[in-house]
Amino acid sequence: MENQRDDLVVILAGYKDQMDRFFHSNPGMNSRIGLHIEFNDYGVDSLMTIAQSIVTAQNYCFSPEAEKAFREYLIKRKTMPHFANARSVRNAIDRARLRQANRLLSSGKLLNKQDLITIEAVDILASRVFREGVPDCETES
């Protein structure tokens, strides 16, 4: 890196605690990488905006109750291990869509378009975050 410093850009990205551990494991690395930029985690309002954007892009919508449940989900989930900001939001929405599909399939009722595109609170509240107090991404024991 030092010999090609005018022609080379190296970007190292990761979570702060892991990057701190990495830099401390190699004493010379810190002096070679002069610029460190730390990005704060998103707040719940920003994560809700991201969630709404993802849901809309996928031609779905949250019912008002589902929106409240998802906000509660985010508040709880942010305090748990392996939270990954927008990636965790996307994964939670994917799981909610699967629960929604299973719910609709097992309902046996004639469905309309609104049924098909609406994620309901029950689809969010079925998460292990609410049931067991652990992230859905954790391996079940």
Coordinates of C-alpha atoms in Angstrom, one line a residue:
M1 CA 0.0 0.0 0.0
E2 CA 2.8 2.4 1.0
N3 CA 4.7 2.0 -2.3
Q4 CA 1.5 2.7 -4.4
R5 CA -0.1 5.3 -2.2
D6 CA -0.6 7.8 -5.1
D7 CA -2.3 5.1 -7.2
L8 CA -4.3 3.1 -4.7
V9 CA -7.4 3.5 -2.6
V10 CA -8.2 1.0 0.0
I11 CA -11.6 1.0 1.8
L12 CA -12.2 -1.1 4.8
A13 CA -15.7 -1.3 6.1
G14 CA -17.3 -2.9 9.0
Y15 CA -19.0 -2.4 12.4
K16 CA -17.1 -0.2 14.8
D17 CA -16.3 -2.8 17.4
Q18 CA -15.0 -5.3 14.8
M19 CA -13.0 -2.7 13.0
D20 CA -11.4 -1.5 16.3
R21 CA -10.5 -5.1 17.0
F22 CA -9.0 -5.4 13.5
F23 CA -6.9 -2.2 13.9
H24 CA -5.7 -3.2 17.4
S25 CA -4.6 -6.7 16.1
N26 CA -2.2 -5.1 13.6
P27 CA -0.4 -2.1 15.2
G28 CA 1.0 -0.8 11.9
M29 CA -2.4 -0.7 10.2
N30 CA -3.7 2.3 12.0
S31 CA -0.8 4.5 10.8
R32 CA -1.3 3.3 7.2
I33 CA -5.0 4.1 7.1
G34 CA -5.2 7.7 7.9
L35 CA -8.9 8.5 7.5
H36 CA -11.5 6.8 9.6
I37 CA -15.2 7.7 9.0
E38 CA -17.8 6.4 11.4
F39 CA -21.4 6.3 10.4
N40 CA -24.1 6.3 13.1
D41 CA -26.8 3.7 13.1
Y42 CA -30.2 4.8 11.7
G43 CA -32.8 5.9 14.1
V44 CA -36.3 4.3 14.1
D45 CA -37.8 7.1 12.1
S46 CA -35.2 6.7 9.3
L47 CA -35.6 2.9 9.4
M48 CA -39.4 3.3 9.1
T49 CA -38.8 5.5 6.0
I50 CA -36.6 2.8 4.6
A51 CA -39.2 0.1 5.4
Q52 CA -41.9 2.2 3.7
S53 CA -39.7 2.6 0.6
I54 CA -39.0 -1.2 0.4
V55 CA -42.7 -2.1 0.9
T56 CA -43.8 0.4 -1.7
A57 CA -41.2 -0.7 -4.2
Q58 CA -42.5 -4.3 -3.8
N59 CA -46.1 -3.1 -4.4
Y60 CA -47.1 -3.8 -0.9
C61 CA -48.4 -1.6 1.9
F62 CA -48.6 -1.8 5.7
S63 CA -52.0 -1.5 7.3
P64 CA -52.0 1.2 9.9
E65 CA -51.8 -1.4 12.7
A66 CA -48.9 -3.2 10.8
E67 CA -47.0 0.1 10.6
K68 CA -47.3 0.6 14.4
A69 CA -46.3 -3.1 14.9
F70 CA -43.3 -2.6 12.6
R71 CA -42.2 0.5 14.5
E72 CA -42.4 -1.5 17.8
Y73 CA -40.5 -4.3 16.1
L74 CA -37.7 -1.9 15.2
I75 CA -37.5 -0.5 18.7
K76 CA -37.1 -4.0 20.1
R77 CA -34.9 -5.4 17.3
K78 CA -32.3 -2.5 17.5
T79 CA -31.4 -3.6 21.0
M80 CA -30.7 -7.2 20.0
P81 CA -27.6 -8.9 18.5
H82 CA -26.8 -8.8 14.8
F83 CA -28.9 -5.8 14.0
A84 CA -27.8 -4.5 10.6
N85 CA -29.8 -1.4 9.9
A86 CA -31.5 -1.4 6.5
R87 CA -30.5 -5.0 5.8
S88 CA -32.4 -6.1 9.0
V89 CA -35.4 -4.0 7.8
R90 CA -35.4 -5.7 4.4
N91 CA -35.0 -9.2 6.0
A92 CA -37.9 -8.5 8.4
I93 CA -40.1 -7.3 5.6
D94 CA -39.3 -10.5 3.6
R95 CA -40.3 -12.6 6.6
A96 CA -43.5 -10.6 7.1
R97 CA -44.4 -11.1 3.4
L98 CA -43.9 -14.9 3.9
R99 CA -46.1 -14.9 6.9
Q100 CA -48.7 -12.8 5.0
A101 CA -48.6 -15.3 2.2
N102 CA -49.1 -18.2 4.6
R103 CA -51.9 -16.4 6.4
L104 CA -53.7 -15.7 3.2
L105 CA -53.2 -19.2 1.8
S106 CA -54.6 -20.8 5.0
S107 CA -57.5 -18.3 5.3
G108 CA -59.5 -20.2 2.6
K109 CA -61.4 -17.0 1.7
L110 CA -61.8 -15.3 -1.6
L111 CA -59.0 -12.7 -1.8
N112 CA -59.0 -9.3 -3.4
K113 CA -56.1 -7.1 -4.5
Q114 CA -56.1 -5.2 -1.2
D115 CA -55.7 -8.5 0.7
L116 CA -52.8 -9.5 -1.5
I117 CA -50.8 -6.3 -1.1
T118 CA -51.5 -5.5 2.6
I119 CA -49.2 -6.6 5.3
E120 CA -51.1 -6.8 8.6
A121 CA -50.0 -6.4 12.2
V122 CA -50.3 -10.2 12.7
D123 CA -47.7 -10.7 10.0
I124 CA -45.2 -8.6 12.0
L125 CA -46.2 -9.7 15.5
A126 CA -45.6 -13.3 14.7
S127 CA -41.8 -12.5 14.7
R128 CA -39.7 -14.2 17.3
V129 CA -38.7 -10.7 18.4
F130 CA -42.1 -10.5 20.0
R131 CA -42.7 -14.2 20.8
E132 CA -39.3 -15.1 22.3
G133 CA -37.4 -11.9 22.6
V134 CA -34.8 -13.0 20.1
P135 CA -34.1 -12.0 16.5
D136 CA -35.6 -14.1 13.8
C137 CA -32.1 -14.6 12.3
E138 CA -31.0 -16.6 15.4
T139 CA -30.8 -20.3 15.1
E140 CA -33.6 -22.1 16.9
S141 CA -32.4 -24.5 19.6

